[in-house]
Coordinates of C-alpha atoms and ligand atoms in Angstrom, one line a residue:
X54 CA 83.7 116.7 99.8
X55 CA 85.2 119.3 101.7
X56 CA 83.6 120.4 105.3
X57 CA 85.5 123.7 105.8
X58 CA 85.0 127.0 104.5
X59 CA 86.3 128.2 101.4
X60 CA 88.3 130.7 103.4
X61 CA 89.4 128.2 105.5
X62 CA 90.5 125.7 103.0
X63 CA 92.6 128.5 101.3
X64 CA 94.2 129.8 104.2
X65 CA 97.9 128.5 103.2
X66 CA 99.3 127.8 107.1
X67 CA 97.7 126.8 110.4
X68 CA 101.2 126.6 112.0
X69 CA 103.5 129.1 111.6
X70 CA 107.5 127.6 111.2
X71 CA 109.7 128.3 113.8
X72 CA 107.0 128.4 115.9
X73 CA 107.7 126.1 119.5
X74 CA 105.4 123.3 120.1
X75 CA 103.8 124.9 122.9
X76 CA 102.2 127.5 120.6
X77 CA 101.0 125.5 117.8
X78 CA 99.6 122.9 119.8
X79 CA 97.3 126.5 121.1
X80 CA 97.0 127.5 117.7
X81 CA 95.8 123.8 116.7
X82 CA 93.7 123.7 119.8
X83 CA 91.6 126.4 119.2
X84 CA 91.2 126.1 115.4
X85 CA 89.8 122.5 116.2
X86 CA 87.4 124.6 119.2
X87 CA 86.6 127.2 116.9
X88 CA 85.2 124.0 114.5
X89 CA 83.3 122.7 117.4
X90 CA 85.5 119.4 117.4
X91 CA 84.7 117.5 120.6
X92 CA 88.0 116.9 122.1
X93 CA 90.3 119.4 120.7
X94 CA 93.3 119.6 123.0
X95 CA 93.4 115.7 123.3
X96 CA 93.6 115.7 119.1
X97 CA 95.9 118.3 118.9
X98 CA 98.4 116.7 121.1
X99 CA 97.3 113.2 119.1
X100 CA 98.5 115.3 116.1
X101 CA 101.7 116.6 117.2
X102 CA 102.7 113.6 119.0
X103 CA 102.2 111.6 115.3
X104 CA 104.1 114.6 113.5
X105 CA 107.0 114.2 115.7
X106 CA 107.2 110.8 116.1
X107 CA 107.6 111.4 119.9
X108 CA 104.8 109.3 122.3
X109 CA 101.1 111.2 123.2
X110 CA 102.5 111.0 127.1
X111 CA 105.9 112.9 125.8
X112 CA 104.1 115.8 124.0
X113 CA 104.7 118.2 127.3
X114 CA 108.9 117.8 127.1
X115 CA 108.8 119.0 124.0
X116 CA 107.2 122.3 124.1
X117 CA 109.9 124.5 123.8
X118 CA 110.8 122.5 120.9
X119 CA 110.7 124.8 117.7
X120 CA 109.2 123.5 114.6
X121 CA 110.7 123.3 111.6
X122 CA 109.4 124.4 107.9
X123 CA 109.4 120.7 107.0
X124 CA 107.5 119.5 110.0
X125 CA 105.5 122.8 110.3
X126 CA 104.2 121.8 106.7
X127 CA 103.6 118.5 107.5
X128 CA 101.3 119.4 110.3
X129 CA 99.4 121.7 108.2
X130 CA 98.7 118.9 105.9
X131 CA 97.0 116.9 108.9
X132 CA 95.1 119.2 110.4
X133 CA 93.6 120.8 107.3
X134 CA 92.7 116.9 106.9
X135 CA 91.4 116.9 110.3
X136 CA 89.3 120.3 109.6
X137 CA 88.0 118.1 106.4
X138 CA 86.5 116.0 108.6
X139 CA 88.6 112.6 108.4
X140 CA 88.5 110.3 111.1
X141 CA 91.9 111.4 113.7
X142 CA 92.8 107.8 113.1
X143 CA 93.3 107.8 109.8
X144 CA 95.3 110.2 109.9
X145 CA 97.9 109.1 112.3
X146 CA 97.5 105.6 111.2
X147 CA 96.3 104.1 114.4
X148 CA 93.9 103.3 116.9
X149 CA 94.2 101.6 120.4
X150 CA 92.1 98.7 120.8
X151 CA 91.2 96.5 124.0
X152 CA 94.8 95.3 125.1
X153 CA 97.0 96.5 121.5
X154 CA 97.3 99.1 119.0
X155 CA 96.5 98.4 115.8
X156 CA 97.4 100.2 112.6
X157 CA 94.4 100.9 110.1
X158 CA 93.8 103.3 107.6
X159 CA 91.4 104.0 104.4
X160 CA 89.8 100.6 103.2
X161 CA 89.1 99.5 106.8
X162 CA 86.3 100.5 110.0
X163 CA 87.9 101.9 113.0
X164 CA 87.4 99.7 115.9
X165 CA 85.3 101.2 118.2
X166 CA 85.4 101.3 122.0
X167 CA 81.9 99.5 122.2
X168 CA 83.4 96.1 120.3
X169 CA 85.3 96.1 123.5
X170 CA 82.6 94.4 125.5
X171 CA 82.1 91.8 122.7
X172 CA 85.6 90.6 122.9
X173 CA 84.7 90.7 127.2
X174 CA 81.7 88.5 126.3
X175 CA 83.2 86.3 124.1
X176 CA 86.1 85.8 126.3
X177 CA 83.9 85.3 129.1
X178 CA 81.8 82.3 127.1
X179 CA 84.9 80.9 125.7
X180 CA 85.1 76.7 126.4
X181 CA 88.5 75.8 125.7
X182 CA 89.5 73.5 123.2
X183 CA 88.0 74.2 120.3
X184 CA 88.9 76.8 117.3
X185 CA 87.4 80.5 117.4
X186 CA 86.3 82.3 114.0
X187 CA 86.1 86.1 113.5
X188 CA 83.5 87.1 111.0
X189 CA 83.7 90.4 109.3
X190 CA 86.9 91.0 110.9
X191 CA 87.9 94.2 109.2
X192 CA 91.5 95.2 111.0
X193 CA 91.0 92.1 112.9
X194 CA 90.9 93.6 115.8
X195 CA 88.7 91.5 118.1
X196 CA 90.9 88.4 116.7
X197 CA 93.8 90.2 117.5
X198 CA 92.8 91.1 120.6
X199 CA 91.2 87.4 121.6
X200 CA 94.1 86.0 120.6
X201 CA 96.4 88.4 122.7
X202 CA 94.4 86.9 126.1
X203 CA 94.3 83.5 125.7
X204 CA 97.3 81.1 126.4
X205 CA 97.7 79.0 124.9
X206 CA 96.2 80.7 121.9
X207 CA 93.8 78.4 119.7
X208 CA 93.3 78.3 116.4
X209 CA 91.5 81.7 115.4
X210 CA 90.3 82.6 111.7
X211 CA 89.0 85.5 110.2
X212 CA 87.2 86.4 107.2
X213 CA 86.6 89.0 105.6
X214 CA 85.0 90.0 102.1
X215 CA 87.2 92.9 101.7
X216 CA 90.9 92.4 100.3
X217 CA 91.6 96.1 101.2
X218 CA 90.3 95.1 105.3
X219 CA 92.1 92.0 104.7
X220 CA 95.6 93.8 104.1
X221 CA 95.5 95.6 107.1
X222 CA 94.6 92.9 109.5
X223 CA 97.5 90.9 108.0
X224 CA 99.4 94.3 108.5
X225 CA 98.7 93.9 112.4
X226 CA 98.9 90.8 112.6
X227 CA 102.9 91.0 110.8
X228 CA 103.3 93.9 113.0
X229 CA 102.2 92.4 116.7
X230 CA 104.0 88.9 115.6
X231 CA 100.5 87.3 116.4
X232 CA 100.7 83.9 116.2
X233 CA 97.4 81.3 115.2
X234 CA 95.8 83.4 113.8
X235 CA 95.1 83.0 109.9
X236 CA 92.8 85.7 107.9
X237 CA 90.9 84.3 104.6
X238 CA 88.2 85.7 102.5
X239 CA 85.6 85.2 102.1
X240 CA 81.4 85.5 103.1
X241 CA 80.6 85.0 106.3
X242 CA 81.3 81.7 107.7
X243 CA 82.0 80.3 104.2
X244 CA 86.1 79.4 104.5
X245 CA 85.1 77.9 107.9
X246 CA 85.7 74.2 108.5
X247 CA 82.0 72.4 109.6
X248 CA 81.8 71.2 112.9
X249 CA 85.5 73.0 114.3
X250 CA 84.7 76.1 116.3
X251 CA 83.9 76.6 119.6
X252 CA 83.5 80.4 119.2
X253 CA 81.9 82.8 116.9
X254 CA 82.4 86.6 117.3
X255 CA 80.9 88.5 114.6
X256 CA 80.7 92.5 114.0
X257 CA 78.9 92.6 110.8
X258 CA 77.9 95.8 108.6
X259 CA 74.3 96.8 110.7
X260 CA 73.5 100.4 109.3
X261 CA 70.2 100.3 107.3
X262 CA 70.5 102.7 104.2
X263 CA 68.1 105.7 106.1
X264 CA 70.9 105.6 109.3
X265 CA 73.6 105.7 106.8
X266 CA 72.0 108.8 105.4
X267 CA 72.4 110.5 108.8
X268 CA 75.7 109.9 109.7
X269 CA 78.4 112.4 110.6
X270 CA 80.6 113.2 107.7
X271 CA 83.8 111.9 109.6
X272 CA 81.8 108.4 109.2
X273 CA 80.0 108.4 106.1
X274 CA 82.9 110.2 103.8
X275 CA 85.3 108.3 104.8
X276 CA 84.7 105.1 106.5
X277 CA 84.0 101.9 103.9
X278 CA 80.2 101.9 103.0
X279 CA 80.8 98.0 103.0
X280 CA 81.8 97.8 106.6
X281 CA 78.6 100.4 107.6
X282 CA 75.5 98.8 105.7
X283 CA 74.9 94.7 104.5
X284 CA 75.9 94.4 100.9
X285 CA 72.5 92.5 100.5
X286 CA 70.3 95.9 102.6
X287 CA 66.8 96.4 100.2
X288 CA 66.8 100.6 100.9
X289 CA 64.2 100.0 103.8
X290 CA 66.1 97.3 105.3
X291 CA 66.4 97.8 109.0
X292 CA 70.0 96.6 108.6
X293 CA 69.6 93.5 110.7
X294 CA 70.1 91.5 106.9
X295 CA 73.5 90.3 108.2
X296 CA 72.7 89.2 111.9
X297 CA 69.9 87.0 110.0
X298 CA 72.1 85.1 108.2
X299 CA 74.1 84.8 110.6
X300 CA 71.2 83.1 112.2
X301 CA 71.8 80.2 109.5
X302 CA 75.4 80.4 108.5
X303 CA 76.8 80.4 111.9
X304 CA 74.9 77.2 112.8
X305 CA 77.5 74.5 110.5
X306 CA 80.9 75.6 111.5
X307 CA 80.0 75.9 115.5
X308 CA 80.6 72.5 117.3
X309 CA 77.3 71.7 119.5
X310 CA 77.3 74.2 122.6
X311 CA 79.3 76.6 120.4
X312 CA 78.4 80.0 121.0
X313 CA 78.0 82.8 118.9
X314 CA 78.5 86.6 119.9
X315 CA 77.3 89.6 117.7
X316 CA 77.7 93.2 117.6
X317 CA 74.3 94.6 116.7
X318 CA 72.4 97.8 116.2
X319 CA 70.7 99.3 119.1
X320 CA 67.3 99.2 117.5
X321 CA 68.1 95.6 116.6
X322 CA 67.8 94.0 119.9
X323 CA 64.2 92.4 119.8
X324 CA 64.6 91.4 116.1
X325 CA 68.0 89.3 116.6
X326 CA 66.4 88.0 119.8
X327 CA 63.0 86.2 117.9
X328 CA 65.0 85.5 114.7
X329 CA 67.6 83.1 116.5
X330 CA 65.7 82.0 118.9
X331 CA 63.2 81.1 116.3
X332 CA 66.1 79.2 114.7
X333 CA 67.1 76.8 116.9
X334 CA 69.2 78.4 118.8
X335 CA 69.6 78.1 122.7
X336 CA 70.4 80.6 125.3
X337 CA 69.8 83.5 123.3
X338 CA 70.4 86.6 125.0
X339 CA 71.0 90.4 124.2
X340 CA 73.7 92.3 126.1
X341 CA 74.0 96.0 126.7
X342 CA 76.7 98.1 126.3
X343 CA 78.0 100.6 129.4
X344 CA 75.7 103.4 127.9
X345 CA 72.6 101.0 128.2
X346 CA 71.8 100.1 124.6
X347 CA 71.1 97.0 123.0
X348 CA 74.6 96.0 121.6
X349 CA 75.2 92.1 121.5
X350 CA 73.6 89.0 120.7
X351 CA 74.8 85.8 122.5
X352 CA 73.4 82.7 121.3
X353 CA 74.5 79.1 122.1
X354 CA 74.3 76.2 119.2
X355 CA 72.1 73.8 120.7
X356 CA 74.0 70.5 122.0
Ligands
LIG485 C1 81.5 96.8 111.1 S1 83.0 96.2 110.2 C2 83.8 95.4 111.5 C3 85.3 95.3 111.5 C4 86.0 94.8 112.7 N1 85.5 93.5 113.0 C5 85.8 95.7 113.9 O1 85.0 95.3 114.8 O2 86.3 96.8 113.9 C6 82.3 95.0 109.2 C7 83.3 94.2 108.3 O3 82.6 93.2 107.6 C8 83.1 93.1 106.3 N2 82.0 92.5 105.5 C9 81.0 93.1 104.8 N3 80.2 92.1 104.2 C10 80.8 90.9 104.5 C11 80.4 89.6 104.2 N4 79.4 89.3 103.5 N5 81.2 88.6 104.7 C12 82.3 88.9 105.4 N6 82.7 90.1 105.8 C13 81.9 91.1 105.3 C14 83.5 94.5 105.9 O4 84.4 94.5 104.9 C15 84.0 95.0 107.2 O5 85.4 94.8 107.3

């Protein structure tokens, strides 16, 4: 599935060995400019920085630096990946997320900046004891992150029904030497102890089939279908399928006045408001995110 042109895609070089730093990361620049990327100088330097193994703030003390034909050819690799479309991310095998950096790749979602304010919720409505579950947890990122701000740190599980998602939260997890925190899969709540948790966070797949159709390439070719749209989604599901079970399955494992916080679609807001509150549950609310959109459901199991 390639996105650039067939001239592009046989041009053999984008960076010129022996070339300094300075004037590839131009080069690199405007190629990514001339593609319409949205923030090309900020992904060159990202690119250079990974190539180099020096840090994104050190990139400006090495621009007299010349390149050489290995690294020259290893930066061509990346960006013609980059031109292709694939997620920045991916290729440098990391994203920053809410207070870490996590390593991810193929096989798992990128955490995005909006699951930050879930993990502010969630923090925020966090009763102390009590363990805390991570649905969906992909990278694990928002256990991760949980569990980086809480001391002392509970018990916090996450489940996932990927194996490949599953590898790369244990990856991070390894990597960050993050303690009490245990990933298992499986659907849903379904490895989750009845009765034990005082906390829910949950960022299941929400896309319904017709948004998936119209998502940028960077997305849709490479991010996991299974992390974008509910296993279970009929093709004109509104791709709320998950948040309502969620509805159900969330209510055994929370211990009474346990809440549960959701990511959810924008359009989903009214649905997940009547389907839990219809349910049982108690203080259900619907949180925006900074750009004004109908992002999380809170909901509080009944005590
Ligand atoms: C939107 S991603 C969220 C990943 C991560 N929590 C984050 O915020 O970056 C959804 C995740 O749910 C997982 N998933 C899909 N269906 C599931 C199910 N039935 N039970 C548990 N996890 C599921 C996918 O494998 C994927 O990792």
């Amino acid at each position: 599935m390639p996105h650039v042109s067939d001239s592009e895609s046989m041009q053999s070089s984008y960076v010129a060995p022996g070339n300094t730093v300075a004037a590839a990361r131009r080069d690199i620049e405007a190629r990514f400019s001339a593609n319409a990327m949205e923030n090309p100088s900020t992904e060159a330097r990202w690119l250079i920085a990974h190539i180099l193994n020096v840090s994104y703030s050190d990139i400006w003390r090495q621009d007299d630096r010349v390149i050489s034909p290995e690294l020259a050819t290893q930066l061509d690799t990346a960006v013609a990946r980059r031109l292709n479309s694939e997620p920045i991310q991916y290729i440098v095998g990391q994203c920053d997320f809410y207070n870490t950096e996590l390593v991810i790749g193929p096989g798992t979602l990128i955490p995005r900046p909006e699951t930050e304010r879930l993990v502010d919720i969630a923090l925020s409505l966090y009763e102390p004891p009590g363990a805390i579950a991570d649905v969906c947890t992909g990278s694990g990122a928002i256990a991760i992150a949980i569990a980086g701000e809480l001391r002392p740190c509970p018990c916090i599980i996450g489940t996932d029904t990927s194996a490949a998602a599953l590898e790369w939260a244990r990856r991070n997890q390894r990597r960050l030497a993050v303690k009490n925190v245990l990933f298992c899969q499986g659907h849903l709540t379904a490895p989750l102890a009845p009765g034990a948790f005082a906390l829910i966070t949950a960022n299941p797949p929400y896309v319904s089939p017709s948004e998936y159709r119209s998502l940028p390439p960077n997305v849709r070719d490479f991010e996991p279908l299974t992390a974008l749209v509910p296993a279970t989604a009929s093709p004109d599901s509104d791709g709320a399928d998950m948040v309502r079970d969620l509805a159900t399955a969330a209510v055994t494992p929370l211990r009474p006045g346990g809440w549960l916080v959701c990511e959810i679609g924008a359009s989903q807001g009214p649905t997940a408001h009547t389907v839990f509150e219809q349910a049982g549950w108690q203080s259900v609310r619907i949180e925006r995110d900074y750009a004004e959109r109908d992002r999380i459901l809170c909901a509080q199991k009944p005590i």
